[in-house]
Amino acid sequence: MNADVLDELKWDAQGLVPAIAQDAASGEVLMVAWMNRDALRLTLEKQQAVYWSRSRGKLWFKGEESGHVQKLTEVRIDCDADVVLLQVEQIGGIACHTGRRRCFYRVFREGEWQTDEDVIKDPKEIYQ
Amino acid sequence: MNADVLDELKWDAQGLVPAIAQDAASGEVLMVAWMNRDALRLTLEKQQAVYWSRSRGKLWFKGEESGHVQKLTEVRIDCDADVVLLQVEQIGGIACHTGRRRCFYRVFREGEWQTDEDVIKDPKEIYQ
Protein backbone atom coordinates (compact mmCIF):
# COMPACT_ATOMS: atom_id res chain seq x y z
CA MET A 1 0.00 0.00 0.00
CA ASN A 2 1.38 3.36 -1.04
CA ALA A 3 1.59 5.63 2.05
CA ASP A 4 0.22 8.50 -0.07
CA VAL A 5 -3.16 6.78 -0.10
CA LEU A 6 -3.36 7.12 3.68
CA ASP A 7 -1.63 10.52 3.81
CA GLU A 8 -4.36 11.89 1.57
CA LEU A 9 -6.83 11.66 4.47
CA LYS A 10 -7.20 14.50 6.94
CA TRP A 11 -7.05 12.58 10.20
CA ASP A 12 -8.49 14.44 13.19
CA ALA A 13 -6.67 15.24 16.45
CA GLN A 14 -7.25 11.65 17.58
CA GLY A 15 -5.99 10.31 14.25
CA LEU A 16 -9.48 9.26 13.17
CA VAL A 17 -12.07 9.86 10.46
CA PRO A 18 -15.71 8.75 10.40
CA ALA A 19 -16.51 5.90 8.01
CA ILE A 20 -19.97 5.24 6.61
CA ALA A 21 -21.00 1.74 5.57
CA GLN A 22 -23.67 1.76 2.89
CA ASP A 23 -25.37 -1.37 1.60
CA ALA A 24 -24.12 -1.75 -1.98
CA ALA A 25 -27.36 -3.38 -3.12
CA SER A 26 -30.09 -1.40 -1.33
CA GLY A 27 -28.28 1.91 -0.82
CA GLU A 28 -29.27 1.93 2.85
CA VAL A 29 -26.83 3.57 5.23
CA LEU A 30 -26.12 0.74 7.65
CA MET A 31 -23.80 2.29 10.23
CA VAL A 32 -21.07 4.80 10.97
CA ALA A 33 -17.87 3.91 12.79
CA TRP A 34 -14.36 5.34 12.96
CA MET A 35 -11.09 4.52 11.23
CA ASN A 36 -7.47 5.29 11.99
CA ARG A 37 -4.65 4.81 9.49
CA ASP A 38 -4.25 1.12 10.28
CA ALA A 39 -7.99 0.51 10.00
CA LEU A 40 -8.19 2.12 6.57
CA ARG A 41 -5.05 0.34 5.38
CA LEU A 42 -6.40 -3.03 6.52
CA THR A 43 -9.83 -2.26 5.05
CA LEU A 44 -8.26 -1.62 1.64
CA GLU A 45 -5.93 -4.61 1.87
CA LYS A 46 -8.51 -7.13 3.08
CA GLN A 47 -11.39 -5.66 1.08
CA GLN A 48 -13.56 -5.84 4.16
CA ALA A 49 -14.40 -3.26 6.80
CA VAL A 50 -11.95 -2.75 9.66
CA TYR A 51 -12.73 0.06 12.10
CA TRP A 52 -11.14 1.60 15.16
CA SER A 53 -13.23 0.99 18.27
CA ARG A 54 -13.09 4.17 20.32
CA SER A 55 -14.72 2.49 23.31
CA ARG A 56 -12.35 -0.49 23.31
CA GLY A 57 -9.33 1.45 22.06
CA LYS A 58 -8.36 -1.18 19.48
CA LEU A 59 -8.87 -2.29 15.91
CA TRP A 60 -12.30 -3.71 15.27
CA PHE A 61 -12.43 -6.32 12.53
CA LYS A 62 -16.15 -5.93 11.81
CA GLY A 63 -17.77 -9.33 12.13
CA GLU A 64 -14.95 -10.92 14.10
CA GLU A 65 -17.38 -12.02 16.82
CA SER A 66 -20.74 -11.81 15.09
CA GLY A 67 -19.71 -13.15 11.70
CA HIS A 68 -21.41 -10.08 10.25
CA VAL A 69 -18.49 -9.19 8.01
CA GLN A 70 -18.77 -6.30 5.56
CA LYS A 71 -17.23 -7.15 2.21
CA LEU A 72 -16.18 -4.12 0.19
CA THR A 73 -17.37 -3.26 -3.24
CA GLU A 74 -16.16 0.37 -3.26
CA VAL A 75 -14.37 2.95 -1.09
CA ARG A 76 -14.72 6.72 -1.50
CA ILE A 77 -13.51 9.84 0.29
CA ASP A 78 -15.15 13.24 0.31
CA CYS A 79 -13.97 16.66 -0.85
CA ASP A 80 -12.32 17.44 2.49
CA ALA A 81 -10.82 13.92 2.66
CA ASP A 82 -12.07 13.58 6.22
CA VAL A 83 -14.89 11.07 5.71
CA VAL A 84 -14.75 7.57 4.20
CA LEU A 85 -17.72 6.02 2.41
CA LEU A 86 -17.79 2.23 2.01
CA GLN A 87 -20.11 0.29 -0.25
CA VAL A 88 -20.47 -3.11 1.37
CA GLU A 89 -22.07 -6.48 1.11
CA GLN A 90 -23.39 -7.01 4.65
CA ILE A 91 -22.93 -10.69 5.47
CA GLY A 92 -25.81 -12.00 7.58
CA GLY A 93 -27.93 -8.97 6.73
CA ILE A 94 -27.32 -7.50 10.18
CA ALA A 95 -25.04 -4.49 10.65
CA CYS A 96 -26.14 -3.32 14.10
CA HIS A 97 -25.04 -4.77 17.44
CA THR A 98 -28.69 -4.59 18.51
CA GLY A 99 -29.43 -7.33 15.97
CA ARG A 100 -31.10 -5.00 13.48
CA ARG A 101 -30.34 -4.65 9.80
CA ARG A 102 -28.95 -1.16 10.28
CA CYS A 103 -28.05 1.14 13.14
CA PHE A 104 -30.39 3.93 11.96
CA TYR A 105 -33.57 2.37 13.31
CA ARG A 106 -34.91 5.49 15.03
CA VAL A 107 -36.81 8.01 12.97
CA PHE A 108 -38.07 11.46 13.97
CA ARG A 109 -41.85 11.24 13.81
CA GLU A 110 -44.66 12.94 15.73
CA GLY A 111 -42.13 15.01 17.65
CA GLU A 112 -40.06 12.12 18.97
CA TRP A 113 -37.55 9.43 18.02
CA GLN A 114 -39.51 6.30 17.15
CA THR A 115 -38.03 2.85 16.57
CA ASP A 116 -39.35 1.47 13.30
CA GLU A 117 -37.14 -1.54 12.64
CA ASP A 118 -37.40 -4.94 14.24
CA VAL A 119 -34.60 -6.94 15.80
CA ILE A 120 -33.77 -9.74 13.38
CA LYS A 121 -31.64 -11.75 15.80
CA ASP A 122 -31.27 -11.49 19.56
CA PRO A 123 -27.81 -10.03 20.36
CA LYS A 124 -27.41 -12.82 22.95
CA GLU A 125 -27.42 -15.24 20.05
CA ILE A 126 -25.03 -13.11 18.03
CA TYR A 127 -22.42 -12.49 20.72
CA GLN A 128 -21.94 -15.67 22.70
CA MET B 1 -39.51 21.43 20.25
CA ASN B 2 -39.30 19.13 23.24
CA ALA B 3 -35.78 19.36 24.76
CA ASP B 4 -35.80 15.56 25.16
CA VAL B 5 -35.49 15.23 21.40
CA LEU B 6 -32.12 17.02 21.53
CA ASP B 7 -31.07 15.51 24.87
CA GLU B 8 -31.40 12.06 23.30
CA LEU B 9 -28.29 12.73 21.19
CA LYS B 10 -24.83 11.96 22.55
CA TRP B 11 -23.05 15.20 21.70
CA ASP B 12 -19.26 14.90 21.62
CA ALA B 13 -16.80 16.99 23.68
CA GLN B 14 -17.28 19.86 21.22
CA GLY B 15 -21.06 19.50 21.43
CA LEU B 16 -21.27 18.08 17.90
CA VAL B 17 -22.38 14.97 16.02
CA PRO B 18 -21.75 14.07 12.38
CA ALA B 19 -24.75 14.38 10.07
CA ILE B 20 -25.05 12.49 6.78
CA ALA B 21 -27.16 13.91 3.96
CA GLN B 22 -28.47 11.19 1.67
CA ASP B 23 -30.40 11.89 -1.53
CA ALA B 24 -33.94 10.72 -0.80
CA ALA B 25 -34.55 9.77 -4.43
CA SER B 26 -31.28 8.16 -5.54
CA GLY B 27 -29.96 6.94 -2.18
CA GLU B 28 -26.59 8.52 -2.89
CA VAL B 29 -24.69 9.81 0.12
CA LEU B 30 -24.19 13.45 -0.80
CA MET B 31 -22.12 14.86 2.06
CA VAL B 32 -21.27 14.74 5.75
CA ALA B 33 -21.22 17.81 7.95
CA TRP B 34 -21.61 18.49 11.68
CA MET B 35 -24.48 19.58 13.88
CA ASN B 36 -24.69 21.08 17.33
CA ARG B 37 -27.92 21.29 19.33
CA ASP B 38 -29.06 24.48 17.63
CA ALA B 39 -28.33 23.09 14.18
CA LEU B 40 -30.39 19.95 14.81
CA ARG B 41 -33.21 21.95 16.40
CA LEU B 42 -33.33 24.32 13.43
CA THR B 43 -33.09 21.42 10.97
CA LEU B 44 -36.14 19.78 12.53
CA GLU B 45 -38.05 23.04 12.80
CA LYS B 46 -37.32 24.32 9.30
CA GLN B 47 -37.38 20.87 7.67
CA GLN B 48 -34.19 21.75 5.86
CA ALA B 49 -30.55 21.04 6.68
CA VAL B 50 -28.77 23.38 9.07
CA TYR B 51 -25.23 22.43 10.06
CA TRP B 52 -22.52 23.78 12.33
CA SER B 53 -19.53 24.99 10.35
CA ARG B 54 -16.44 23.98 12.30
CA SER B 55 -14.18 26.10 10.08
CA ARG B 56 -16.29 29.24 10.38
CA GLY B 57 -17.47 28.55 13.94
CA LYS B 58 -21.10 29.38 13.23
CA LEU B 59 -24.40 27.93 12.07
CA TRP B 60 -24.42 27.03 8.41
CA PHE B 61 -27.82 27.26 6.76
CA LYS B 62 -27.03 24.91 3.88
CA GLY B 63 -27.76 26.73 0.63
CA GLU B 64 -27.78 30.22 2.15
CA GLU B 65 -25.20 31.40 -0.40
CA SER B 66 -25.43 28.79 -3.12
CA GLY B 67 -29.18 28.31 -3.12
CA HIS B 68 -28.45 24.58 -2.84
CA VAL B 69 -30.86 24.03 0.01
CA GLN B 70 -31.51 20.51 1.32
CA LYS B 71 -35.19 19.93 2.03
CA LEU B 72 -35.84 17.16 4.53
CA THR B 73 -37.91 14.11 3.92
CA GLU B 74 -36.69 12.11 6.94
CA VAL B 75 -34.33 12.32 9.92
CA ARG B 76 -32.86 9.32 11.73
CA ILE B 77 -30.37 8.67 14.52
CA ASP B 78 -28.27 5.57 15.05
CA CYS B 79 -28.09 3.07 17.91
CA ASP B 80 -25.52 5.13 19.80
CA ALA B 81 -27.45 8.35 19.10
CA ASP B 82 -24.24 10.01 17.98
CA VAL B 83 -24.85 10.21 14.22
CA VAL B 84 -27.73 11.88 12.35
CA LEU B 85 -28.94 10.62 8.96
CA LEU B 86 -30.95 13.01 6.79
CA GLN B 87 -32.92 12.07 3.70
CA VAL B 88 -33.00 15.18 1.57
CA GLU B 89 -34.18 16.66 -1.66
CA GLN B 90 -31.07 18.42 -2.95
CA ILE B 91 -32.18 21.64 -4.58
CA GLY B 92 -30.08 22.44 -7.64
CA GLY B 93 -28.72 18.89 -7.74
CA ILE B 94 -25.39 20.07 -6.31
CA ALA B 95 -24.40 19.28 -2.72
CA CYS B 96 -20.64 19.87 -2.89
CA HIS B 97 -18.91 23.24 -2.69
CA THR B 98 -16.72 22.08 -5.60
CA GLY B 99 -19.82 22.24 -7.79
CA ARG B 100 -20.28 18.47 -7.96
CA ARG B 101 -23.43 16.52 -7.25
CA ARG B 102 -21.92 14.97 -4.12
CA CYS B 103 -18.81 15.36 -2.01
CA PHE B 104 -17.76 11.71 -2.44
CA TYR B 105 -16.30 12.14 -5.91
CA ARG B 106 -13.02 10.31 -5.23
CA VAL B 107 -12.97 6.53 -5.47
CA PHE B 108 -10.17 4.13 -4.56
CA ARG B 109 -9.15 2.50 -7.82
CA GLU B 110 -5.88 1.12 -9.16
CA GLY B 111 -4.18 1.87 -5.85
CA GLU B 112 -5.05 5.55 -5.70
CA TRP B 113 -7.89 8.04 -5.14
CA GLN B 114 -9.37 8.85 -8.53
CA THR B 115 -11.89 11.59 -9.25
CA ASP B 116 -14.79 10.14 -11.22
CA GLU B 117 -17.42 12.87 -11.07
CA ASP B 118 -17.54 16.02 -13.14
CA VAL B 119 -18.07 19.54 -11.88
CA ILE B 120 -21.62 20.53 -12.83
CA LYS B 121 -21.22 24.22 -12.11
CA ASP B 122 -18.10 26.32 -11.54
CA PRO B 123 -17.93 27.31 -7.85
CA LYS B 124 -17.17 30.87 -8.99
CA GLU B 125 -20.66 30.96 -10.44
CA ILE B 126 -22.17 29.41 -7.32
CA TYR B 127 -20.51 31.64 -4.72
CA GLN B 128 -20.48 35.18 -6.05
Tab-separated table of C-alpha atoms in Angstrom:
chain	number	residue	atom	x	y	z
A	1	MET	CA	0.000	0.000	0.000
A	2	ASN	CA	1.383	3.364	-1.045
A	3	ALA	CA	1.585	5.633	2.046
A	4	ASP	CA	0.217	8.505	-0.069
A	5	VAL	CA	-3.157	6.778	-0.101
A	6	LEU	CA	-3.358	7.122	3.682
A	7	ASP	CA	-1.627	10.516	3.806
A	8	GLU	CA	-4.363	11.893	1.567
A	9	LEU	CA	-6.833	11.659	4.473
A	10	LYS	CA	-7.204	14.505	6.943
A	11	TRP	CA	-7.053	12.580	10.203
A	12	ASP	CA	-8.491	14.439	13.189
A	13	ALA	CA	-6.668	15.242	16.447
A	14	GLN	CA	-7.253	11.653	17.579
A	15	GLY	CA	-5.993	10.311	14.253
A	16	LEU	CA	-9.480	9.257	13.175
A	17	VAL	CA	-12.074	9.860	10.464
A	18	PRO	CA	-15.711	8.750	10.399
A	19	ALA	CA	-16.506	5.902	8.005
A	20	ILE	CA	-19.975	5.244	6.614
A	21	ALA	CA	-20.997	1.736	5.569
A	22	GLN	CA	-23.674	1.764	2.894
A	23	ASP	CA	-25.374	-1.370	1.596
A	24	ALA	CA	-24.120	-1.748	-1.980
A	25	ALA	CA	-27.360	-3.379	-3.116
A	26	SER	CA	-30.094	-1.396	-1.327
A	27	GLY	CA	-28.277	1.914	-0.820
A	28	GLU	CA	-29.274	1.931	2.846
A	29	VAL	CA	-26.829	3.572	5.231
A	30	LEU	CA	-26.122	0.738	7.649
A	31	MET	CA	-23.805	2.286	10.229
A	32	VAL	CA	-21.074	4.800	10.967
A	33	ALA	CA	-17.871	3.913	12.786
A	34	TRP	CA	-14.355	5.339	12.956
A	35	MET	CA	-11.086	4.517	11.228
A	36	ASN	CA	-7.475	5.294	11.991
A	37	ARG	CA	-4.650	4.806	9.491
A	38	ASP	CA	-4.252	1.124	10.284
A	39	ALA	CA	-7.992	0.513	10.004
A	40	LEU	CA	-8.189	2.122	6.567
A	41	ARG	CA	-5.047	0.338	5.384
A	42	LEU	CA	-6.405	-3.026	6.525
A	43	THR	CA	-9.828	-2.258	5.047
A	44	LEU	CA	-8.257	-1.625	1.639
A	45	GLU	CA	-5.929	-4.610	1.874
A	46	LYS	CA	-8.515	-7.131	3.083
A	47	GLN	CA	-11.389	-5.656	1.076
A	48	GLN	CA	-13.562	-5.844	4.159
A	49	ALA	CA	-14.399	-3.259	6.800
A	50	VAL	CA	-11.945	-2.750	9.665
A	51	TYR	CA	-12.728	0.061	12.098
A	52	TRP	CA	-11.138	1.597	15.164
A	53	SER	CA	-13.226	0.992	18.266
A	54	ARG	CA	-13.087	4.170	20.325
A	55	SER	CA	-14.716	2.485	23.314
A	56	ARG	CA	-12.351	-0.488	23.312
A	57	GLY	CA	-9.326	1.446	22.056
A	58	LYS	CA	-8.356	-1.179	19.482
A	59	LEU	CA	-8.867	-2.287	15.908
A	60	TRP	CA	-12.300	-3.714	15.267
A	61	PHE	CA	-12.430	-6.319	12.534
A	62	LYS	CA	-16.146	-5.928	11.809
A	63	GLY	CA	-17.775	-9.334	12.133
A	64	GLU	CA	-14.945	-10.923	14.102
A	65	GLU	CA	-17.378	-12.019	16.817
A	66	SER	CA	-20.745	-11.814	15.089
A	67	GLY	CA	-19.711	-13.153	11.702
A	68	HIS	CA	-21.405	-10.084	10.253
A	69	VAL	CA	-18.488	-9.192	8.011
A	70	GLN	CA	-18.771	-6.296	5.565
A	71	LYS	CA	-17.226	-7.151	2.207
A	72	LEU	CA	-16.184	-4.116	0.194
A	73	THR	CA	-17.367	-3.256	-3.240
A	74	GLU	CA	-16.159	0.373	-3.256
A	75	VAL	CA	-14.374	2.951	-1.091
A	76	ARG	CA	-14.717	6.718	-1.497
A	77	ILE	CA	-13.508	9.840	0.291
A	78	ASP	CA	-15.153	13.239	0.313
A	79	CYS	CA	-13.973	16.656	-0.851
A	80	ASP	CA	-12.322	17.438	2.492
A	81	ALA	CA	-10.823	13.924	2.657
A	82	ASP	CA	-12.069	13.578	6.221
A	83	VAL	CA	-14.894	11.071	5.714
A	84	VAL	CA	-14.750	7.568	4.200
A	85	LEU	CA	-17.724	6.017	2.410
A	86	LEU	CA	-17.794	2.234	2.007
A	87	GLN	CA	-20.110	0.291	-0.246
A	88	VAL	CA	-20.468	-3.106	1.366
A	89	GLU	CA	-22.075	-6.479	1.115
A	90	GLN	CA	-23.393	-7.012	4.649
A	91	ILE	CA	-22.934	-10.686	5.467
A	92	GLY	CA	-25.808	-12.003	7.580
A	93	GLY	CA	-27.928	-8.970	6.727
A	94	ILE	CA	-27.322	-7.496	10.184
A	95	ALA	CA	-25.036	-4.489	10.653
A	96	CYS	CA	-26.138	-3.316	14.103
A	97	HIS	CA	-25.042	-4.773	17.437
A	98	THR	CA	-28.688	-4.591	18.513
A	99	GLY	CA	-29.431	-7.327	15.969
A	100	ARG	CA	-31.101	-4.996	13.482
A	101	ARG	CA	-30.344	-4.651	9.796
A	102	ARG	CA	-28.953	-1.161	10.277
A	103	CYS	CA	-28.055	1.143	13.142
A	104	PHE	CA	-30.391	3.927	11.957
A	105	TYR	CA	-33.574	2.370	13.312
A	106	ARG	CA	-34.909	5.485	15.030
A	107	VAL	CA	-36.814	8.008	12.965
A	108	PHE	CA	-38.072	11.463	13.970
A	109	ARG	CA	-41.846	11.240	13.812
A	110	GLU	CA	-44.655	12.938	15.725
A	111	GLY	CA	-42.133	15.010	17.648
A	112	GLU	CA	-40.062	12.116	18.975
A	113	TRP	CA	-37.552	9.428	18.023
A	114	GLN	CA	-39.507	6.297	17.151
A	115	THR	CA	-38.027	2.853	16.565
A	116	ASP	CA	-39.347	1.471	13.304
A	117	GLU	CA	-37.139	-1.539	12.637
A	118	ASP	CA	-37.398	-4.940	14.242
A	119	VAL	CA	-34.604	-6.938	15.804
A	120	ILE	CA	-33.768	-9.743	13.383
A	121	LYS	CA	-31.640	-11.746	15.797
A	122	ASP	CA	-31.266	-11.486	19.559
A	123	PRO	CA	-27.810	-10.033	20.362
A	124	LYS	CA	-27.405	-12.821	22.955
A	125	GLU	CA	-27.416	-15.236	20.055
A	126	ILE	CA	-25.030	-13.110	18.027
A	127	TYR	CA	-22.416	-12.495	20.724
A	128	GLN	CA	-21.944	-15.667	22.696
B	1	MET	CA	-39.509	21.433	20.249
B	2	ASN	CA	-39.304	19.133	23.239
B	3	ALA	CA	-35.783	19.361	24.758
B	4	ASP	CA	-35.799	15.561	25.161
B	5	VAL	CA	-35.488	15.233	21.404
B	6	LEU	CA	-32.124	17.021	21.528
B	7	ASP	CA	-31.070	15.508	24.866
B	8	GLU	CA	-31.403	12.065	23.296
B	9	LEU	CA	-28.293	12.731	21.194
B	10	LYS	CA	-24.833	11.960	22.548
B	11	TRP	CA	-23.052	15.196	21.696
B	12	ASP	CA	-19.262	14.905	21.619
B	13	ALA	CA	-16.799	16.985	23.683
B	14	GLN	CA	-17.281	19.858	21.224
B	15	GLY	CA	-21.060	19.501	21.432
B	16	LEU	CA	-21.269	18.079	17.904
B	17	VAL	CA	-22.383	14.972	16.015
B	18	PRO	CA	-21.747	14.074	12.377
B	19	ALA	CA	-24.746	14.376	10.065
B	20	ILE	CA	-25.047	12.492	6.783
B	21	ALA	CA	-27.156	13.905	3.957
B	22	GLN	CA	-28.474	11.187	1.668
B	23	ASP	CA	-30.404	11.890	-1.528
B	24	ALA	CA	-33.945	10.721	-0.805
B	25	ALA	CA	-34.545	9.773	-4.426
B	26	SER	CA	-31.281	8.158	-5.542
B	27	GLY	CA	-29.962	6.938	-2.178
B	28	GLU	CA	-26.587	8.522	-2.887
B	29	VAL	CA	-24.686	9.809	0.124
B	30	LEU	CA	-24.195	13.455	-0.798
B	31	MET	CA	-22.121	14.856	2.064
B	32	VAL	CA	-21.274	14.742	5.745
B	33	ALA	CA	-21.218	17.807	7.953
B	34	TRP	CA	-21.613	18.493	11.684
B	35	MET	CA	-24.483	19.582	13.878
B	36	ASN	CA	-24.694	21.076	17.334
B	37	ARG	CA	-27.925	21.291	19.333
B	38	ASP	CA	-29.059	24.481	17.627
B	39	ALA	CA	-28.329	23.086	14.176
B	40	LEU	CA	-30.392	19.950	14.807
B	41	ARG	CA	-33.209	21.947	16.402
B	42	LEU	CA	-33.331	24.316	13.428
B	43	THR	CA	-33.090	21.422	10.973
B	44	LEU	CA	-36.136	19.780	12.533
B	45	GLU	CA	-38.050	23.041	12.801
B	46	LYS	CA	-37.323	24.317	9.297
B	47	GLN	CA	-37.383	20.873	7.674
B	48	GLN	CA	-34.186	21.749	5.860
B	49	ALA	CA	-30.554	21.042	6.677
B	50	VAL	CA	-28.771	23.383	9.068
B	51	TYR	CA	-25.226	22.433	10.064
B	52	TRP	CA	-22.519	23.781	12.332
B	53	SER	CA	-19.525	24.988	10.351
B	54	ARG	CA	-16.436	23.981	12.298
B	55	SER	CA	-14.175	26.103	10.077
B	56	ARG	CA	-16.292	29.245	10.385
B	57	GLY	CA	-17.474	28.547	13.945
B	58	LYS	CA	-21.102	29.375	13.228
B	59	LEU	CA	-24.396	27.927	12.071
B	60	TRP	CA	-24.422	27.031	8.412
B	61	PHE	CA	-27.819	27.256	6.764
B	62	LYS	CA	-27.034	24.910	3.883
B	63	GLY	CA	-27.763	26.730	0.634
B	64	GLU	CA	-27.782	30.220	2.153
B	65	GLU	CA	-25.204	31.403	-0.398
B	66	SER	CA	-25.432	28.785	-3.124
B	67	GLY	CA	-29.184	28.312	-3.115
B	68	HIS	CA	-28.450	24.576	-2.841
B	69	VAL	CA	-30.862	24.026	0.010
B	70	GLN	CA	-31.512	20.505	1.319
B	71	LYS	CA	-35.187	19.931	2.033
B	72	LEU	CA	-35.844	17.162	4.527
B	73	THR	CA	-37.914	14.111	3.918
B	74	GLU	CA	-36.687	12.111	6.945
B	75	VAL	CA	-34.328	12.317	9.922
B	76	ARG	CA	-32.856	9.315	11.734
B	77	ILE	CA	-30.369	8.671	14.521
B	78	ASP	CA	-28.274	5.574	15.054
B	79	CYS	CA	-28.090	3.066	17.906
B	80	ASP	CA	-25.518	5.133	19.805
B	81	ALA	CA	-27.446	8.348	19.099
B	82	ASP	CA	-24.243	10.008	17.979
B	83	VAL	CA	-24.855	10.208	14.219
B	84	VAL	CA	-27.728	11.878	12.348
B	85	LEU	CA	-28.940	10.624	8.962
B	86	LEU	CA	-30.950	13.010	6.789
B	87	GLN	CA	-32.921	12.067	3.704
B	88	VAL	CA	-32.998	15.178	1.567
B	89	GLU	CA	-34.182	16.661	-1.656
B	90	GLN	CA	-31.070	18.422	-2.949
B	91	ILE	CA	-32.182	21.638	-4.584
B	92	GLY	CA	-30.076	22.442	-7.643
B	93	GLY	CA	-28.721	18.888	-7.737
B	94	ILE	CA	-25.392	20.068	-6.306
B	95	ALA	CA	-24.400	19.277	-2.717
B	96	CYS	CA	-20.640	19.873	-2.888
B	97	HIS	CA	-18.906	23.238	-2.686
B	98	THR	CA	-16.716	22.077	-5.600
B	99	GLY	CA	-19.821	22.237	-7.795
B	100	ARG	CA	-20.275	18.472	-7.955
B	101	ARG	CA	-23.431	16.522	-7.248
B	102	ARG	CA	-21.925	14.974	-4.124
B	103	CYS	CA	-18.805	15.359	-2.012
B	104	PHE	CA	-17.760	11.714	-2.437
B	105	TYR	CA	-16.295	12.139	-5.913
B	106	ARG	CA	-13.024	10.310	-5.228
B	107	VAL	CA	-12.969	6.529	-5.466
B	108	PHE	CA	-10.165	4.127	-4.558
B	109	ARG	CA	-9.149	2.499	-7.821
B	110	GLU	CA	-5.875	1.116	-9.158
B	111	GLY	CA	-4.184	1.868	-5.845
B	112	GLU	CA	-5.053	5.550	-5.701
B	113	TRP	CA	-7.894	8.039	-5.145
B	114	GLN	CA	-9.375	8.847	-8.526
B	115	THR	CA	-11.892	11.593	-9.247
B	116	ASP	CA	-14.791	10.141	-11.218
B	117	GLU	CA	-17.422	12.874	-11.067
B	118	ASP	CA	-17.543	16.025	-13.135
B	119	VAL	CA	-18.069	19.541	-11.881
B	120	ILE	CA	-21.616	20.528	-12.832
B	121	LYS	CA	-21.220	24.222	-12.111
B	122	ASP	CA	-18.102	26.319	-11.544
B	123	PRO	CA	-17.926	27.306	-7.848
B	124	LYS	CA	-17.170	30.868	-8.992
B	125	GLU	CA	-20.655	30.957	-10.445
B	126	ILE	CA	-22.171	29.407	-7.322
B	127	TYR	CA	-20.515	31.640	-4.721
B	128	GLN	CA	-20.475	35.185	-6.053
